[in-house]
PDB file of C-alpha atoms (C1' of nucleotides) in Angstrom:
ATOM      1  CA  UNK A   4     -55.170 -26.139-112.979  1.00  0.00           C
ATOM      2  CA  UNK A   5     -57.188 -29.127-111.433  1.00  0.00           C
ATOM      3  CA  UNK A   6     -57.068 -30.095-108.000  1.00  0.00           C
ATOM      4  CA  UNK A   7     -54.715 -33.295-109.028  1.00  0.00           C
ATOM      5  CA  UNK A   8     -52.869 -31.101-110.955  1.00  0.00           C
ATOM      6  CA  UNK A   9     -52.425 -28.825-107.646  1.00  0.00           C
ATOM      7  CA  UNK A  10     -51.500 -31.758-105.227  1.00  0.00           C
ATOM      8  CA  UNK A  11     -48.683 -32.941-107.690  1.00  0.00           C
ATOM      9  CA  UNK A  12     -47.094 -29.400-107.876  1.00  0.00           C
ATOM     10  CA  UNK A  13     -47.374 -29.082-103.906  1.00  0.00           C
ATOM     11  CA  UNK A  14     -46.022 -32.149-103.087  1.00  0.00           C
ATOM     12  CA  UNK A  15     -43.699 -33.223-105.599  1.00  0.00           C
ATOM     13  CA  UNK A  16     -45.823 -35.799-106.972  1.00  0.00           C
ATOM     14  CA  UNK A  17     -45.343 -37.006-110.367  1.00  0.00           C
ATOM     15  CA  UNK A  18     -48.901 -35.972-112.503  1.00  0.00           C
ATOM     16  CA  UNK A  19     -49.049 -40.037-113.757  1.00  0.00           C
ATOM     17  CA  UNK A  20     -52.142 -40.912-116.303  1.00  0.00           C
ATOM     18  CA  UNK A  21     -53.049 -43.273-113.242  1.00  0.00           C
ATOM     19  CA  UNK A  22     -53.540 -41.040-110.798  1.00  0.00           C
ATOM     20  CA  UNK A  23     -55.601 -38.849-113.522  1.00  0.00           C
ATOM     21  CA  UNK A  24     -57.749 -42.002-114.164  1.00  0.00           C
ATOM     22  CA  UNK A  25     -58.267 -42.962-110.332  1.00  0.00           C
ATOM     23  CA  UNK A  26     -60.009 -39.571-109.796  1.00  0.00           C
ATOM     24  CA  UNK A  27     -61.936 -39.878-112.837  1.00  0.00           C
ATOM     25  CA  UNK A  28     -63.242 -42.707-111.832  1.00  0.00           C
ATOM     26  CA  UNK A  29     -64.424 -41.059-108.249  1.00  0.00           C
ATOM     27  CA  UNK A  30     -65.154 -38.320-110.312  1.00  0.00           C
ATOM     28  CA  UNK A  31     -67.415 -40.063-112.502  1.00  0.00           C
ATOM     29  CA  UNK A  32     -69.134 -42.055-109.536  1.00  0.00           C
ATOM     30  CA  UNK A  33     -72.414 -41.581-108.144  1.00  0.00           C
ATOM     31  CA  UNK A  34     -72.062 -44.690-105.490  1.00  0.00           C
ATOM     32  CA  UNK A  35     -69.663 -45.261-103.106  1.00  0.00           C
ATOM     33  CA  UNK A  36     -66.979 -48.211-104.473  1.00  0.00           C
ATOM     34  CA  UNK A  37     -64.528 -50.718-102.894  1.00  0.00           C
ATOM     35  CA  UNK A  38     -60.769 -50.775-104.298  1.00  0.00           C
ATOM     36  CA  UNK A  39     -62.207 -53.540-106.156  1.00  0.00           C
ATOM     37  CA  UNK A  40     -64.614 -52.234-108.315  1.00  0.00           C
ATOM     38  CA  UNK A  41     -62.534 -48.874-108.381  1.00  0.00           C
ATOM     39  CA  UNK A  42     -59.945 -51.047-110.099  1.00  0.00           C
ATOM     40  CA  UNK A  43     -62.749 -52.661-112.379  1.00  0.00           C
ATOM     41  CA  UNK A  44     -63.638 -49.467-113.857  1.00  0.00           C
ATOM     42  CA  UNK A  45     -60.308 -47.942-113.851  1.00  0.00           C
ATOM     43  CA  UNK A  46     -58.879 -51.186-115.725  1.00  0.00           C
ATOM     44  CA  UNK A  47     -61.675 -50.413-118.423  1.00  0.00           C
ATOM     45  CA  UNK A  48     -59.184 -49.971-121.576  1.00  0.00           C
ATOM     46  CA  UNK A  49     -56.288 -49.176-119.019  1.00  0.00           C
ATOM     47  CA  UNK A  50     -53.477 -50.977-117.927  1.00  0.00           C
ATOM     48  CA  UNK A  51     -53.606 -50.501-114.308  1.00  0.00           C
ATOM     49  CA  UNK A  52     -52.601 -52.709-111.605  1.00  0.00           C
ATOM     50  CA  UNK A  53     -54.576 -52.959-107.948  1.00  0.00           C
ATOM     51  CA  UNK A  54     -51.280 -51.925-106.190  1.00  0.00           C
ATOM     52  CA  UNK A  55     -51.232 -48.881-107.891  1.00  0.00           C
ATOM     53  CA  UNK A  56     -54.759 -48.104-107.067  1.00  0.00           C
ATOM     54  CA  UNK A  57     -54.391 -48.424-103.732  1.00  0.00           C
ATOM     55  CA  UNK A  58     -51.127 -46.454-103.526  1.00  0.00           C
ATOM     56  CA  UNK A  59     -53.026 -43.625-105.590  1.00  0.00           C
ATOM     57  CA  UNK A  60     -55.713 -43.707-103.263  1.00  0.00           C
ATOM     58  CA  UNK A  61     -53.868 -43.282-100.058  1.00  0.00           C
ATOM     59  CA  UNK A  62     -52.005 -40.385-101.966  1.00  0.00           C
ATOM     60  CA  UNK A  63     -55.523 -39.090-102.602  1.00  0.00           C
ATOM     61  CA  UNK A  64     -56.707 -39.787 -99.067  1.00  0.00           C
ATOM     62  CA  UNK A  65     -53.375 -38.365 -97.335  1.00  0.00           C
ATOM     63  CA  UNK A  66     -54.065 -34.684-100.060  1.00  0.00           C
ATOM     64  CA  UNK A  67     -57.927 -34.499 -98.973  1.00  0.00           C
ATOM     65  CA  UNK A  68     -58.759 -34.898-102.909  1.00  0.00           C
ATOM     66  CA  UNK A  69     -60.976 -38.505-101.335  1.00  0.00           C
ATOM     67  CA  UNK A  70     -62.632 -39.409 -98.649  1.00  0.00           C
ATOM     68  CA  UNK A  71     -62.057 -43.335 -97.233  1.00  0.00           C
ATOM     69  CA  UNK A  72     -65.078 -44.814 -95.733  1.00  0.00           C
ATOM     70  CA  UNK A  73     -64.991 -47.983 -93.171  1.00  0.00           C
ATOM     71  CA  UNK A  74     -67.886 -50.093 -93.678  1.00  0.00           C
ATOM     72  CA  UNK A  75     -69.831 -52.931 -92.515  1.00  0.00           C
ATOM     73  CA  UNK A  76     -68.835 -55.567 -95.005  1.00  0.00           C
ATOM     74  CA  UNK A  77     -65.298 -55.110 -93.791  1.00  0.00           C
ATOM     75  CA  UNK A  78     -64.153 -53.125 -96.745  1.00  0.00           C
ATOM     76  CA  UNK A  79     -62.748 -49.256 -97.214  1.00  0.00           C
ATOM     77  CA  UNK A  80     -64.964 -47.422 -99.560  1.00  0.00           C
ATOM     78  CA  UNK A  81     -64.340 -44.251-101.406  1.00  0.00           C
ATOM     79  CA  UNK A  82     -65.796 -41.399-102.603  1.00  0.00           C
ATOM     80  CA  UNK A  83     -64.649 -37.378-103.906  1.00  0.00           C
ATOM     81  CA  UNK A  84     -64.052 -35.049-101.435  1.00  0.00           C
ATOM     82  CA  UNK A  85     -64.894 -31.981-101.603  1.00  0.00           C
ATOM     83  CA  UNK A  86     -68.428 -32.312-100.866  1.00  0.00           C
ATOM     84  CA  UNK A  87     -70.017 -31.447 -97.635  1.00  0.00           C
ATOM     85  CA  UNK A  88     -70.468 -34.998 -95.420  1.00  0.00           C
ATOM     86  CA  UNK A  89     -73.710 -36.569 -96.105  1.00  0.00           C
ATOM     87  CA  UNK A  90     -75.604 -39.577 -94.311  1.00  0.00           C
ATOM     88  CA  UNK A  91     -75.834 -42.977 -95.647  1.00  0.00           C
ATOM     89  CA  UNK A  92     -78.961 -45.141 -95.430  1.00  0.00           C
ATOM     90  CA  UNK A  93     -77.704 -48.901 -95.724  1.00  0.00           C
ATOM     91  CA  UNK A  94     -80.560 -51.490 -96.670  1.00  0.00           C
ATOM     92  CA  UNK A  95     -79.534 -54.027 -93.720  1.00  0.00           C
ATOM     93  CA  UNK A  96     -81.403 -56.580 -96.244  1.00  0.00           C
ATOM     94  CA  UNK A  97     -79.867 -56.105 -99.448  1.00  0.00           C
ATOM     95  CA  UNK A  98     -75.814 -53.755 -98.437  1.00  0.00           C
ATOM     96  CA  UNK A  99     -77.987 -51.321-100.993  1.00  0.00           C
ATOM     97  CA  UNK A 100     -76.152 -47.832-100.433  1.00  0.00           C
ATOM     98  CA  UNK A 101     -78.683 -44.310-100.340  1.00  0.00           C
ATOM     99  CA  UNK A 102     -76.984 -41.283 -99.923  1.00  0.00           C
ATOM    100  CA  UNK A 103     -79.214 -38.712 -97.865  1.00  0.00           C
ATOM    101  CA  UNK A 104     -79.672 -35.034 -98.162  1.00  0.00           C
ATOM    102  CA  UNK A 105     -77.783 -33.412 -95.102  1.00  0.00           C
ATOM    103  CA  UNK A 106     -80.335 -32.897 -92.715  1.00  0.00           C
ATOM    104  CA  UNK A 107     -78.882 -30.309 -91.031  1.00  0.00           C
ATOM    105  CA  UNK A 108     -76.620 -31.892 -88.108  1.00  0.00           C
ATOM    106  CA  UNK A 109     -73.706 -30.008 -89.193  1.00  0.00           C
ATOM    107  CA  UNK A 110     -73.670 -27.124 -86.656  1.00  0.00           C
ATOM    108  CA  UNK A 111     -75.101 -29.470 -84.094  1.00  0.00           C
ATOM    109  CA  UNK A 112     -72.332 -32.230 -84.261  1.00  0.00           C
ATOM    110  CA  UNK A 113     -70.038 -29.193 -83.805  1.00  0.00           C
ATOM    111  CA  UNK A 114     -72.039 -27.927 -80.855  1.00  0.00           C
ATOM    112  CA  UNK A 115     -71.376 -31.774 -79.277  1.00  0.00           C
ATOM    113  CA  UNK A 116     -67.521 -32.071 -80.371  1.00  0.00           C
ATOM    114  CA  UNK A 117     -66.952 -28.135 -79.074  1.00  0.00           C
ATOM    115  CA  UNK A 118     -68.712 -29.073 -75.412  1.00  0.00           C
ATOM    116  CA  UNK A 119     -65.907 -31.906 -75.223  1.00  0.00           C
ATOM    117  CA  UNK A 120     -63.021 -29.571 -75.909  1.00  0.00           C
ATOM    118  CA  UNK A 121     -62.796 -30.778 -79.954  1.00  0.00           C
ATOM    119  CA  UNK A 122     -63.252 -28.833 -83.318  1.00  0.00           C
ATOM    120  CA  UNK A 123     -65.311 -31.336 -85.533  1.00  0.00           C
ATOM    121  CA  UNK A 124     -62.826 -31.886 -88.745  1.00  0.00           C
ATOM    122  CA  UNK A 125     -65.981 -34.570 -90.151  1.00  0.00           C
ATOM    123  CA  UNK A 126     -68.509 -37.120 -89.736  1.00  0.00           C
ATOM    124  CA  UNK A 127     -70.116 -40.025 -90.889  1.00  0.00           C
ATOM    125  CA  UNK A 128     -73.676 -40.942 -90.192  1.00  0.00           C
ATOM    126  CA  UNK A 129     -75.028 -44.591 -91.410  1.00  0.00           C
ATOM    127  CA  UNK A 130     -78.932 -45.421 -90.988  1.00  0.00           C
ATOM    128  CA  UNK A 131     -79.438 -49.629 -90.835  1.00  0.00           C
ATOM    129  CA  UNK A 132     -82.833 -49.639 -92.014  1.00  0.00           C
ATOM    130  CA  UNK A 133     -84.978 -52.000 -93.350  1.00  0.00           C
ATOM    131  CA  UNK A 134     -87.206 -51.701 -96.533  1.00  0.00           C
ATOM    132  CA  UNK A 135     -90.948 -51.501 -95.782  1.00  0.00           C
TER     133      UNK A 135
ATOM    134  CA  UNK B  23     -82.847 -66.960 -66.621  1.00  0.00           C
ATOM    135  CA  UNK B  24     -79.996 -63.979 -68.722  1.00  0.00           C
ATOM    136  CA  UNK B  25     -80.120 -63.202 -71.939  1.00  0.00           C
ATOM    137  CA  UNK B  26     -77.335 -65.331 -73.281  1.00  0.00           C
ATOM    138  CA  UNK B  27     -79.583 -68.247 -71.788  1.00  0.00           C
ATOM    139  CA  UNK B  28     -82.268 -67.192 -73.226  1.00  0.00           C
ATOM    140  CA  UNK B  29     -80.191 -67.053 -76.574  1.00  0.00           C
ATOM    141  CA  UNK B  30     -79.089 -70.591 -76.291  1.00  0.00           C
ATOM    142  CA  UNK B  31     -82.398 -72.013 -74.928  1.00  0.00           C
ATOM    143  CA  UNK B  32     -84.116 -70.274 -78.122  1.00  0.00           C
ATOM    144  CA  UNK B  33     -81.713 -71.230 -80.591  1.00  0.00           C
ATOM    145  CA  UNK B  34     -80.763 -75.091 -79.094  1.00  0.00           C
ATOM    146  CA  UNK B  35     -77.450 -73.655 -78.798  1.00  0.00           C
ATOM    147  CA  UNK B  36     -75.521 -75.122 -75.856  1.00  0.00           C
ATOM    148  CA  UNK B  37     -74.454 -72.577 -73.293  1.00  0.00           C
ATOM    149  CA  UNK B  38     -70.983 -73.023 -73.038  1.00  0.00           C
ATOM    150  CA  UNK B  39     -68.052 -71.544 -70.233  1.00  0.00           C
ATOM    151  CA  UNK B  40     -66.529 -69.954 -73.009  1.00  0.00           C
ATOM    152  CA  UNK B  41     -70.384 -67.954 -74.234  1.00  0.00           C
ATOM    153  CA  UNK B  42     -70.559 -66.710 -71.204  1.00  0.00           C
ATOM    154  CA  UNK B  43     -66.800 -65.365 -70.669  1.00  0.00           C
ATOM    155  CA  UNK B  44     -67.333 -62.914 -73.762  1.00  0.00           C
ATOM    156  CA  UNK B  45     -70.522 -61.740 -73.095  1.00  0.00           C
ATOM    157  CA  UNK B  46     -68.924 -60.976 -69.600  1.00  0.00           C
ATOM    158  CA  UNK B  47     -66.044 -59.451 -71.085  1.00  0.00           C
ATOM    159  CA  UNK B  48     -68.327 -56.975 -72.927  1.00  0.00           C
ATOM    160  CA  UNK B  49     -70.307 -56.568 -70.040  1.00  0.00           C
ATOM    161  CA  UNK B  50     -67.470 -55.202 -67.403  1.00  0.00           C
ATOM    162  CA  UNK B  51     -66.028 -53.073 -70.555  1.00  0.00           C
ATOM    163  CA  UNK B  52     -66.108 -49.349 -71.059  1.00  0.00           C
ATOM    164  CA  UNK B  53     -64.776 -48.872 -74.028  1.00  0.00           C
ATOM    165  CA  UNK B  54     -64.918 -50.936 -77.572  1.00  0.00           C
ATOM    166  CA  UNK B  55     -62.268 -53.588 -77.718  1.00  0.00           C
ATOM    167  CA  UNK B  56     -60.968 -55.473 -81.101  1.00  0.00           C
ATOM    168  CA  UNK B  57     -61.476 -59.178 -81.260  1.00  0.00           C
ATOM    169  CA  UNK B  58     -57.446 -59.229 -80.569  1.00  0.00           C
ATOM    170  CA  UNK B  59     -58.246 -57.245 -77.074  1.00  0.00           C
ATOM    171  CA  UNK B  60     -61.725 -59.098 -76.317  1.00  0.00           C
ATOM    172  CA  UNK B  61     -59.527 -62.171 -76.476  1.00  0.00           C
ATOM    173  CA  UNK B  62     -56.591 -60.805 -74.199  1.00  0.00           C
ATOM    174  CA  UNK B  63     -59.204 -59.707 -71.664  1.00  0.00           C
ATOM    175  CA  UNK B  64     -61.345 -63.524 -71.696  1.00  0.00           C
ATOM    176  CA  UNK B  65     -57.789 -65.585 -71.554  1.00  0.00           C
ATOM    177  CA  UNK B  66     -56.867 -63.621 -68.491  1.00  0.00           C
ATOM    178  CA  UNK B  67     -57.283 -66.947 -66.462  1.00  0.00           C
ATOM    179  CA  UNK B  68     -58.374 -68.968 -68.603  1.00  0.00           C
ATOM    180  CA  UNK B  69     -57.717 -71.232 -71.522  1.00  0.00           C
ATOM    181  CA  UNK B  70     -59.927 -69.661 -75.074  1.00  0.00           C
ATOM    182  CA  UNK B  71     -58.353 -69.992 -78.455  1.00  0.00           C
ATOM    183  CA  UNK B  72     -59.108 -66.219 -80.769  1.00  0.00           C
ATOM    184  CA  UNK B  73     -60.887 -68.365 -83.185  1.00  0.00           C
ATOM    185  CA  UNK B  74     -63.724 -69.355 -80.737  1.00  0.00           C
ATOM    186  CA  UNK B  75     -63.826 -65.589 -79.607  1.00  0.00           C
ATOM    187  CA  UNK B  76     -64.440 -64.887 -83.465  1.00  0.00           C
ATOM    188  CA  UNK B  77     -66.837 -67.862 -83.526  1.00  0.00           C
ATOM    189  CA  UNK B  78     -68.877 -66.512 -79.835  1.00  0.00           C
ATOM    190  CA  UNK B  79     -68.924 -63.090 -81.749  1.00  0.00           C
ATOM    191  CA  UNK B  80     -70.259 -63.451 -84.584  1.00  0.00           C
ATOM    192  CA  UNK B  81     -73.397 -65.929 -82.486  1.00  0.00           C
ATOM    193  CA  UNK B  82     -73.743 -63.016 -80.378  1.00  0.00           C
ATOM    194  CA  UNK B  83     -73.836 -59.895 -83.179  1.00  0.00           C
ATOM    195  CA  UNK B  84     -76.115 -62.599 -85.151  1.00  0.00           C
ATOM    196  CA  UNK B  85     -78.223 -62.818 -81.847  1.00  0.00           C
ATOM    197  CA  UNK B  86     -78.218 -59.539 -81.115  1.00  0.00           C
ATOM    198  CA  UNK B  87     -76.852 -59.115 -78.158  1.00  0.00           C
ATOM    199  CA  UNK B  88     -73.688 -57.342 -79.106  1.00  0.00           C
ATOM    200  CA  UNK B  89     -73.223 -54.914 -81.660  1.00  0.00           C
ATOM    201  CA  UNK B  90     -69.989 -55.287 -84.237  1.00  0.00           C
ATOM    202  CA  UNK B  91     -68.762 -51.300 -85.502  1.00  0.00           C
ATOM    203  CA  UNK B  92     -66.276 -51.132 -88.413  1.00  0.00           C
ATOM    204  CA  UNK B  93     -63.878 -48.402 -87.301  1.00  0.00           C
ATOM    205  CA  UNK B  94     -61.417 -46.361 -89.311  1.00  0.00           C
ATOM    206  CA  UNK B  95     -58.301 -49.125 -88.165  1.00  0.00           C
ATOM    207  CA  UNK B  96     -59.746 -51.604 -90.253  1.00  0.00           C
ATOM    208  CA  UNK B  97     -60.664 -53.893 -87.560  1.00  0.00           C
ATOM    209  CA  UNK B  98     -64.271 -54.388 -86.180  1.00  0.00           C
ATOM    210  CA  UNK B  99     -65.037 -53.497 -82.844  1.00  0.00           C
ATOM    211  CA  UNK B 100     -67.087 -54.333 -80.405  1.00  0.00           C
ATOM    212  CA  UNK B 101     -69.536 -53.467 -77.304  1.00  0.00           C
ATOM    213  CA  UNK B 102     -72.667 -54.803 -75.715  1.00  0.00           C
ATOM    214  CA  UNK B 103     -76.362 -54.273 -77.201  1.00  0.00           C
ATOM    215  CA  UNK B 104     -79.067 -53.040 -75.561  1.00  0.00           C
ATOM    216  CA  UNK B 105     -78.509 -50.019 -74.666  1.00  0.00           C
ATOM    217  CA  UNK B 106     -79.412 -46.736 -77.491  1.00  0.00           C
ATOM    218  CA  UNK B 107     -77.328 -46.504 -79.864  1.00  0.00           C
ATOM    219  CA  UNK B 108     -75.235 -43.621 -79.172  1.00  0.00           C
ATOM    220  CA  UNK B 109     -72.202 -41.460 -81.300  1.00  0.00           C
ATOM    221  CA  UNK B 110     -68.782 -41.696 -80.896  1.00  0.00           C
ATOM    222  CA  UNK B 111     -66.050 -39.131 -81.114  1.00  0.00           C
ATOM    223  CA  UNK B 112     -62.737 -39.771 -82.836  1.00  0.00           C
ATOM    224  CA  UNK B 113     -59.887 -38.150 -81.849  1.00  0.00           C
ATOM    225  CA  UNK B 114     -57.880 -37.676 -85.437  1.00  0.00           C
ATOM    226  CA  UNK B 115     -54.539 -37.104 -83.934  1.00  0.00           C
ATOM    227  CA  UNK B 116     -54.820 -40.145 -81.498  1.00  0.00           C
ATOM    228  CA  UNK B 117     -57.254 -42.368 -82.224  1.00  0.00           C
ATOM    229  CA  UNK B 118     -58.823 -42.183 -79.164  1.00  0.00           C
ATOM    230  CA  UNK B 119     -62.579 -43.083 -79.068  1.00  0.00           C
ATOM    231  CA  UNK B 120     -65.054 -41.022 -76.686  1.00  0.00           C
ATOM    232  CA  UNK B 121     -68.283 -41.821 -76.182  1.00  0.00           C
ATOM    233  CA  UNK B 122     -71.069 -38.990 -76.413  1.00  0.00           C
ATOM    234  CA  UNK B 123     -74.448 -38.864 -75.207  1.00  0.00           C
ATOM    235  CA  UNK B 124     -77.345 -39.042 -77.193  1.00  0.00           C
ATOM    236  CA  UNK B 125     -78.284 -35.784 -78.473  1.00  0.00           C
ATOM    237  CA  UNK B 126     -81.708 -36.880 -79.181  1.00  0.00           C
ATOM    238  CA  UNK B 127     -81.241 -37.700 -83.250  1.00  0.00           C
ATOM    239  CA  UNK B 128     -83.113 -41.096 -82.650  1.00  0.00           C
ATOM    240  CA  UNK B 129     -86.353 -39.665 -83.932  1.00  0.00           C
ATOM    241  CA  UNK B 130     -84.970 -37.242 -86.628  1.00  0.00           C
ATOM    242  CA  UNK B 131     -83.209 -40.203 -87.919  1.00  0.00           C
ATOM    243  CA  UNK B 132     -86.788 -42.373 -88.056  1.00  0.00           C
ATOM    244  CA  UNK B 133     -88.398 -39.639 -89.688  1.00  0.00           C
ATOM    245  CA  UNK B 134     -86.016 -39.609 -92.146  1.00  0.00           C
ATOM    246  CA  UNK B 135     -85.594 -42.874 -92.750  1.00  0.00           C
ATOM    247  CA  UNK B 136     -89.338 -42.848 -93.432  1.00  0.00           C
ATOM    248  CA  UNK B 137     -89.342 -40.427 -95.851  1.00  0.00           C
ATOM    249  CA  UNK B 138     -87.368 -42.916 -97.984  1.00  0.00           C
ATOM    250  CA  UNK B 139     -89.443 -46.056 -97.779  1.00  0.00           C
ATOM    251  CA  UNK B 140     -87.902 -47.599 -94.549  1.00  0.00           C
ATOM    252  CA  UNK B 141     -87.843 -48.125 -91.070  1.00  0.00           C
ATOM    253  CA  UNK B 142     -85.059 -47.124 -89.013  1.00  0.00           C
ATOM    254  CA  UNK B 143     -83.329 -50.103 -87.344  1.00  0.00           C
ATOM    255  CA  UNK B 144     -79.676 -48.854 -86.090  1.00  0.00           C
ATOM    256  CA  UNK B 145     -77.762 -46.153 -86.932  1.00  0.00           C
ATOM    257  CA  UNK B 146     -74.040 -45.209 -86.274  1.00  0.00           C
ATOM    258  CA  UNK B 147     -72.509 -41.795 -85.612  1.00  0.00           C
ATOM    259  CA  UNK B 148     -68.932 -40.775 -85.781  1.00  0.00           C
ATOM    260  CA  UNK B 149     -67.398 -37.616 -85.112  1.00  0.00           C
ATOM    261  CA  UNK B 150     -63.772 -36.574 -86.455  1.00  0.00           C
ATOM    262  CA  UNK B 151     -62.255 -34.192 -84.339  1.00  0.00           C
ATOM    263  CA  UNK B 152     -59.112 -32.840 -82.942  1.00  0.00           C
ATOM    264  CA  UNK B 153     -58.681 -31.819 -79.950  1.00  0.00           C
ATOM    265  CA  UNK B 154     -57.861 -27.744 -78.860  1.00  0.00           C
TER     266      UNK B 154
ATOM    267  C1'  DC C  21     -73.746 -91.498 -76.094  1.00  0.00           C
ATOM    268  C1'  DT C  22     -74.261 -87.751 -79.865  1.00  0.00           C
ATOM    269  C1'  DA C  23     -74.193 -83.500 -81.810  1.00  0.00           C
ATOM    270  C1'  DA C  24     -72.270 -79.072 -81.003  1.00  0.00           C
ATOM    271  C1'  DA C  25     -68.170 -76.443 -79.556  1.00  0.00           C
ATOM    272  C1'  DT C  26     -63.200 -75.827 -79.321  1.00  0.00           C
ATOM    273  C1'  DG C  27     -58.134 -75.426 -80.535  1.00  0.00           C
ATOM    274  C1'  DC C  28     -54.895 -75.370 -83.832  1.00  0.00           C
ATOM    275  C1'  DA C  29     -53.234 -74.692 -88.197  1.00  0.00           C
ATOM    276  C1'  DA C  30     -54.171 -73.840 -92.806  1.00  0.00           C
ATOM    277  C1'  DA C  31     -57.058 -71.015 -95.898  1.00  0.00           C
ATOM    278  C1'  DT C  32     -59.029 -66.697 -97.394  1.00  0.00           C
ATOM    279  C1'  DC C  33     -59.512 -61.597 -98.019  1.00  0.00           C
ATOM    280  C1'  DA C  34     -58.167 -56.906 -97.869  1.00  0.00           C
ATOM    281  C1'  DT C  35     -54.219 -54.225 -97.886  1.00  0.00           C
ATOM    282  C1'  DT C  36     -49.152 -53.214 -97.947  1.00  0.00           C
ATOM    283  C1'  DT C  37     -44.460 -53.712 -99.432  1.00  0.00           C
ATOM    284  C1'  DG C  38     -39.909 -55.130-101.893  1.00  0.00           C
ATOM    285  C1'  DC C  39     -37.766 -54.975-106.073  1.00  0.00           C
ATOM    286  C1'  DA C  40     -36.765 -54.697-110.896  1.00  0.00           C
ATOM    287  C1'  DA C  41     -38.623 -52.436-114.982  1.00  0.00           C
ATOM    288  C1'  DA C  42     -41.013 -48.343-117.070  1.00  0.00           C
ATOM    289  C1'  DG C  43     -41.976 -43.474-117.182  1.00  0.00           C
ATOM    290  C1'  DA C  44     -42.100 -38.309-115.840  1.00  0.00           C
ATOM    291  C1'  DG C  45     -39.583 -34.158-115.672  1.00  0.00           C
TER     292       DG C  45
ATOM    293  C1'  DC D  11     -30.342 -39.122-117.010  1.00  0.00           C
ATOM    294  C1'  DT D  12     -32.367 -39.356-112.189  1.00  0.00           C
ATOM    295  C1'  DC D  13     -35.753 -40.201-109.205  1.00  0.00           C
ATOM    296  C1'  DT D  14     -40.664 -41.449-108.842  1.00  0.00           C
ATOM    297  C1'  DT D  15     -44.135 -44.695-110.089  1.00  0.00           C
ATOM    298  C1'  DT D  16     -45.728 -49.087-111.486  1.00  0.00           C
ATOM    299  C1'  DG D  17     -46.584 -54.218-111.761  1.00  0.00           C
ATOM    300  C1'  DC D  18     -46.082 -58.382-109.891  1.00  0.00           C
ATOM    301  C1'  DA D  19     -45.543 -61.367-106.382  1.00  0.00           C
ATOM    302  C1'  DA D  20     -44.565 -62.078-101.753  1.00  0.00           C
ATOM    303  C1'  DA D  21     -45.646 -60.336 -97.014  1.00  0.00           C
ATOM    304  C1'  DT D  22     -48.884 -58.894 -93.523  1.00  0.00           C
ATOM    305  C1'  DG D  23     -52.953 -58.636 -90.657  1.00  0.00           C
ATOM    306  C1'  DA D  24     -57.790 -59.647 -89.822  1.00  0.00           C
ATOM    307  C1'  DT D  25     -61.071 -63.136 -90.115  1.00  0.00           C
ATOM    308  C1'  DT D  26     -62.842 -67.774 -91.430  1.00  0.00           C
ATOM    309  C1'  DT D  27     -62.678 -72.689 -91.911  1.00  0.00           C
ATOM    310  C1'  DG D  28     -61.378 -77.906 -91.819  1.00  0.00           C
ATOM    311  C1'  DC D  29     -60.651 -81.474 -88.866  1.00  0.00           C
ATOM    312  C1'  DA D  30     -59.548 -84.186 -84.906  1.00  0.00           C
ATOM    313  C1'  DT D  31     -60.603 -83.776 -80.010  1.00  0.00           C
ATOM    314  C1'  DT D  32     -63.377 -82.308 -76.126  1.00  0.00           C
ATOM    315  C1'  DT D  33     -67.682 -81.425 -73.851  1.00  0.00           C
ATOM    316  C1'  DA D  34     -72.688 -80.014 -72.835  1.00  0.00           C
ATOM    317  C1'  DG D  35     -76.935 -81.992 -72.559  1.00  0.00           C
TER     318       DG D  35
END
DNA sequence: CTAAATGCAAATCATTTGCAAAGAG
DNA sequence: CTCTTTGCAAATGATTTGCATTTAG
């Protein structure tokens, strides 16, 4: 049973082809895409509107089965969850996206929230840099 | 001669009432306001329409005195540059955003910026947490 | 005076929502 | 069949922009 498969069981959900398709796509991605160009490659030989996509992906959000990102270009972008977090190196020239190897901040970040009286749940990390 | 002088001298920008109420704004505050709240703060006693608080923003991010975050509400927030960058800690049940001090990543961060082919100019840091 | 800055309202973008039609169980 | 999901279009909220008016230099 997959992890979609689980969340629709739990929750009531109905197991739709769009919701299968959505994940895919997340599945499938190696970058980090808007709703936009989620619905671009979801549409690809589907008939899918970009309500639906965004419904699915709050669905996904809300079950921990995606992670929502805020970025700079105003923007949510998404990516699987599952994954440990991982830093982002944005090109401040070009918006180009890197994803960086963790380099090890997890148990320090949760070192930091725990002196404040928090239990870290996540992170995000962005580096602006600038291509030399 | 301040640094918002300075901006306008440089740029043959015209230094304005209206300049210096935001940057002021951002000065006195402790915390990082919305445009929506920057503007509620600046009209307190005087007469500023939200567009020319977008407008004064977006001169001063461009400027670089005041540095524009894209937080998890969907609207970008703001604070005053200058100082090191430094994380922030999210409360996930309220929302509430504490600031943390630096834990000394700035150099980590360079390095591995670096190792990819570019040179560290920012970097934001947010912690998810919930409080025990 | 003259070009830049402002206020207001209309325009634009991302995202959400209402409602009738289509689909899952 | 019944209740959830979807598509479409309209609604919403943040941000930008056009234009006539005001103002710094």
């Amino acid at each position: 049973m997959t992890s979609l498969e689980a969340l629709c069981v739990q929750r009531g959900l109905r197991l739709t082809e769009h919701r299968r398709i959505v994940l895919e796509v997340l599945e499938a991605a190696d970058d980090h895409p808007c709703v936009r160009e989620i619905h671009r490659r979801a549409a690809d030989g589907h008939r899918i509107g970009i309500a639906t996509v965004y419904r699915t992906l709050n669905t996904l959000v809300e079950a921990g089965l995606v992670k929502r990102q805020a970025f700079p270009d105003g923007k949510a972008h998404y990516e699987r969850a599952g994954r440990p977090s991982h830093p982002h190196l944005i090109d401040v020239a070009t918006g180009t996206i890197v994803e960086i190897d963790d380099v090890g901040l997890e148990s320090l970040l949760e070192q930091e929230a725990r002196k404040l009286g928090y239990n870290l749940v996540d992170y995000s990390l962005k580096l602006f840099a600038r291509s030399r």
